[in-house]
JSON list of C-alpha atoms in Angstrom, two decimals:
[
{"chain": "A", "resi": 17, "resn": "UNK", "atom": "CA", "xyz": [1.84, -17.60, -45.54]},
{"chain": "A", "resi": 18, "resn": "UNK", "atom": "CA", "xyz": [-0.89, -17.74, -42.92]},
{"chain": "A", "resi": 19, "resn": "UNK", "atom": "CA", "xyz": [-0.52, -14.81, -40.12]},
{"chain": "A", "resi": 20, "resn": "UNK", "atom": "CA", "xyz": [-0.98, -15.98, -36.61]},
{"chain": "A", "resi": 21, "resn": "UNK", "atom": "CA", "xyz": [-4.13, -14.64, -34.94]},
{"chain": "A", "resi": 22, "resn": "UNK", "atom": "CA", "xyz": [-3.25, -11.85, -32.66]},
{"chain": "A", "resi": 23, "resn": "UNK", "atom": "CA", "xyz": [-4.10, -12.20, -29.20]},
{"chain": "A", "resi": 24, "resn": "UNK", "atom": "CA", "xyz": [-5.09, -9.41, -26.92]},
{"chain": "A", "resi": 25, "resn": "UNK", "atom": "CA", "xyz": [-3.88, -8.77, -23.73]},
{"chain": "A", "resi": 26, "resn": "UNK", "atom": "CA", "xyz": [-6.68, -10.39, -21.79]},
{"chain": "A", "resi": 27, "resn": "UNK", "atom": "CA", "xyz": [-6.07, -13.47, -23.73]},
{"chain": "A", "resi": 28, "resn": "UNK", "atom": "CA", "xyz": [-2.27, -13.67, -22.45]},
{"chain": "A", "resi": 29, "resn": "UNK", "atom": "CA", "xyz": [-3.30, -13.35, -18.77]},
{"chain": "A", "resi": 30, "resn": "UNK", "atom": "CA", "xyz": [-2.71, -16.29, -16.52]},
{"chain": "A", "resi": 31, "resn": "UNK", "atom": "CA", "xyz": [-3.52, -16.69, -13.02]},
{"chain": "A", "resi": 32, "resn": "UNK", "atom": "CA", "xyz": [-0.81, -16.48, -10.38]},
{"chain": "A", "resi": 33, "resn": "UNK", "atom": "CA", "xyz": [0.56, -19.52, -8.30]},
{"chain": "A", "resi": 34, "resn": "UNK", "atom": "CA", "xyz": [-1.03, -20.05, -4.91]},
{"chain": "A", "resi": 35, "resn": "UNK", "atom": "CA", "xyz": [2.16, -18.58, -3.01]},
{"chain": "A", "resi": 36, "resn": "UNK", "atom": "CA", "xyz": [2.53, -15.48, -5.12]},
{"chain": "A", "resi": 37, "resn": "UNK", "atom": "CA", "xyz": [1.04, -12.04, -4.30]},
{"chain": "A", "resi": 38, "resn": "UNK", "atom": "CA", "xyz": [0.87, -9.18, -6.85]},
{"chain": "A", "resi": 39, "resn": "UNK", "atom": "CA", "xyz": [3.01, -6.12, -5.78]},
{"chain": "A", "resi": 40, "resn": "UNK", "atom": "CA", "xyz": [2.37, -2.62, -6.68]},
{"chain": "A", "resi": 41, "resn": "UNK", "atom": "CA", "xyz": [4.70, 0.07, -7.49]},
{"chain": "A", "resi": 42, "resn": "UNK", "atom": "CA", "xyz": [4.79, 3.16, -5.54]},
{"chain": "A", "resi": 43, "resn": "UNK", "atom": "CA", "xyz": [2.78, 4.80, -8.60]},
{"chain": "A", "resi": 44, "resn": "UNK", "atom": "CA", "xyz": [0.26, 1.92, -8.49]},
{"chain": "A", "resi": 45, "resn": "UNK", "atom": "CA", "xyz": [-0.26, 2.64, -4.50]},
{"chain": "A", "resi": 46, "resn": "UNK", "atom": "CA", "xyz": [-0.50, 6.43, -5.40]},
{"chain": "A", "resi": 47, "resn": "UNK", "atom": "CA", "xyz": [-3.12, 5.71, -7.88]},
{"chain": "A", "resi": 48, "resn": "UNK", "atom": "CA", "xyz": [-5.20, 3.39, -5.74]},
{"chain": "A", "resi": 49, "resn": "UNK", "atom": "CA", "xyz": [-5.17, 5.79, -2.86]},
{"chain": "A", "resi": 50, "resn": "UNK", "atom": "CA", "xyz": [-5.31, 8.98, -5.00]},
{"chain": "A", "resi": 51, "resn": "UNK", "atom": "CA", "xyz": [-2.56, 10.49, -3.15]},
{"chain": "A", "resi": 52, "resn": "UNK", "atom": "CA", "xyz": [0.96, 11.91, -3.76]},
{"chain": "A", "resi": 53, "resn": "UNK", "atom": "CA", "xyz": [4.36, 10.53, -3.56]},
{"chain": "A", "resi": 54, "resn": "UNK", "atom": "CA", "xyz": [4.97, 12.73, -0.33]},
{"chain": "A", "resi": 55, "resn": "UNK", "atom": "CA", "xyz": [1.66, 11.33, 1.35]},
{"chain": "A", "resi": 56, "resn": "UNK", "atom": "CA", "xyz": [2.95, 7.48, 0.47]},
{"chain": "A", "resi": 57, "resn": "UNK", "atom": "CA", "xyz": [6.41, 8.67, 1.78]},
{"chain": "A", "resi": 58, "resn": "UNK", "atom": "CA", "xyz": [4.69, 10.06, 5.29]},
{"chain": "A", "resi": 59, "resn": "UNK", "atom": "CA", "xyz": [2.75, 6.85, 5.44]},
{"chain": "A", "resi": 60, "resn": "UNK", "atom": "CA", "xyz": [5.83, 4.74, 5.12]},
{"chain": "A", "resi": 61, "resn": "UNK", "atom": "CA", "xyz": [7.57, 7.01, 8.17]},
{"chain": "A", "resi": 62, "resn": "UNK", "atom": "CA", "xyz": [4.81, 5.84, 10.53]},
{"chain": "A", "resi": 63, "resn": "UNK", "atom": "CA", "xyz": [4.71, 2.21, 9.40]},
{"chain": "A", "resi": 64, "resn": "UNK", "atom": "CA", "xyz": [2.94, 1.44, 6.01]},
{"chain": "A", "resi": 65, "resn": "UNK", "atom": "CA", "xyz": [4.23, -1.68, 5.08]},
{"chain": "A", "resi": 66, "resn": "UNK", "atom": "CA", "xyz": [6.26, -2.10, 1.83]},
{"chain": "A", "resi": 67, "resn": "UNK", "atom": "CA", "xyz": [8.10, -5.37, 0.52]},
{"chain": "A", "resi": 68, "resn": "UNK", "atom": "CA", "xyz": [11.78, -6.08, -0.12]},
{"chain": "A", "resi": 69, "resn": "UNK", "atom": "CA", "xyz": [12.38, -6.04, -3.85]},
{"chain": "A", "resi": 70, "resn": "UNK", "atom": "CA", "xyz": [15.34, -6.68, -5.86]},
{"chain": "A", "resi": 71, "resn": "UNK", "atom": "CA", "xyz": [15.01, -4.13, -8.72]},
{"chain": "A", "resi": 72, "resn": "UNK", "atom": "CA", "xyz": [14.69, -0.34, -8.19]},
{"chain": "A", "resi": 73, "resn": "UNK", "atom": "CA", "xyz": [11.77, 1.25, -6.26]},
{"chain": "A", "resi": 74, "resn": "UNK", "atom": "CA", "xyz": [9.65, -0.07, -3.81]},
{"chain": "A", "resi": 75, "resn": "UNK", "atom": "CA", "xyz": [6.80, -2.53, -4.10]},
{"chain": "A", "resi": 76, "resn": "UNK", "atom": "CA", "xyz": [3.59, -2.68, -1.73]},
{"chain": "A", "resi": 77, "resn": "UNK", "atom": "CA", "xyz": [1.43, -5.73, -1.04]},
{"chain": "A", "resi": 78, "resn": "UNK", "atom": "CA", "xyz": [-2.01, -3.96, -1.29]},
{"chain": "A", "resi": 79, "resn": "UNK", "atom": "CA", "xyz": [-3.69, -6.34, 1.32]},
{"chain": "A", "resi": 80, "resn": "UNK", "atom": "CA", "xyz": [-0.93, -5.49, 3.83]},
{"chain": "A", "resi": 81, "resn": "UNK", "atom": "CA", "xyz": [-1.43, -1.90, 3.17]},
{"chain": "A", "resi": 82, "resn": "UNK", "atom": "CA", "xyz": [-5.34, -1.96, 3.39]},
{"chain": "A", "resi": 83, "resn": "UNK", "atom": "CA", "xyz": [-4.69, -3.81, 6.79]},
{"chain": "A", "resi": 84, "resn": "UNK", "atom": "CA", "xyz": [-2.45, -1.24, 8.01]},
{"chain": "A", "resi": 85, "resn": "UNK", "atom": "CA", "xyz": [-4.99, 1.55, 7.04]},
{"chain": "A", "resi": 86, "resn": "UNK", "atom": "CA", "xyz": [-7.66, -0.17, 8.74]},
{"chain": "A", "resi": 87, "resn": "UNK", "atom": "CA", "xyz": [-5.72, -0.64, 12.03]},
{"chain": "A", "resi": 88, "resn": "UNK", "atom": "CA", "xyz": [-4.33, 3.14, 12.23]},
{"chain": "A", "resi": 89, "resn": "UNK", "atom": "CA", "xyz": [-6.22, 6.35, 12.79]},
{"chain": "A", "resi": 90, "resn": "UNK", "atom": "CA", "xyz": [-5.86, 9.94, 11.77]},
{"chain": "A", "resi": 91, "resn": "UNK", "atom": "CA", "xyz": [-5.30, 12.29, 14.61]},
{"chain": "A", "resi": 92, "resn": "UNK", "atom": "CA", "xyz": [-4.65, 16.08, 13.73]},
{"chain": "A", "resi": 93, "resn": "UNK", "atom": "CA", "xyz": [-3.29, 15.08, 10.28]},
{"chain": "A", "resi": 94, "resn": "UNK", "atom": "CA", "xyz": [-1.21, 12.46, 11.32]},
{"chain": "A", "resi": 95, "resn": "UNK", "atom": "CA", "xyz": [-1.58, 8.58, 11.14]},
{"chain": "A", "resi": 96, "resn": "UNK", "atom": "CA", "xyz": [-0.98, 7.04, 14.24]},
{"chain": "A", "resi": 97, "resn": "UNK", "atom": "CA", "xyz": [-1.25, 3.21, 15.45]},
{"chain": "A", "resi": 98, "resn": "UNK", "atom": "CA", "xyz": [-4.60, 2.25, 17.37]},
{"chain": "A", "resi": 99, "resn": "UNK", "atom": "CA", "xyz": [-4.58, 3.01, 20.85]},
{"chain": "A", "resi": 100, "resn": "UNK", "atom": "CA", "xyz": [-3.70, 0.07, 23.38]},
{"chain": "A", "resi": 101, "resn": "UNK", "atom": "CA", "xyz": [-7.16, -0.55, 25.11]},
{"chain": "A", "resi": 102, "resn": "UNK", "atom": "CA", "xyz": [-5.07, -1.64, 28.25]},
{"chain": "A", "resi": 103, "resn": "UNK", "atom": "CA", "xyz": [-3.94, 1.97, 28.61]},
{"chain": "A", "resi": 104, "resn": "UNK", "atom": "CA", "xyz": [-5.81, 4.43, 30.77]},
{"chain": "A", "resi": 105, "resn": "UNK", "atom": "CA", "xyz": [-7.92, 6.83, 28.69]},
{"chain": "A", "resi": 106, "resn": "UNK", "atom": "CA", "xyz": [-6.48, 10.56, 28.18]},
{"chain": "A", "resi": 107, "resn": "UNK", "atom": "CA", "xyz": [-7.94, 13.26, 30.45]},
{"chain": "A", "resi": 108, "resn": "UNK", "atom": "CA", "xyz": [-8.94, 16.51, 29.07]},
{"chain": "A", "resi": 109, "resn": "UNK", "atom": "CA", "xyz": [-6.66, 19.40, 29.84]}
]
C-alpha cells in the first residue's frame, strides 16, 4: 500500500476568483497595523470600514482600510476625516 505524497500548505493554495476579496479578522488587522484591539475599536468609531460577515466577529477589507487611513488625518491624538478644501481655513485664537 503506497502512501500518497504529502502536499504542503503552499501546494494547496489556489487563487481567488476575480470578484472575491480576502477579508482580515480583527486580529489580522491588529497585527497588520501593530495596534491593540482598543485602537481598532476607536478607528471603527470614527469611520474605519468593516464588512458584513455572517459568522462571529468582524472582517475588514485591507484595501478599504488602507484607503481610509490615507484619507484621514491625525489631530491631537484623534483620527479625523480630511478637511473640506471648500471651507475657510481656521484662524489662530
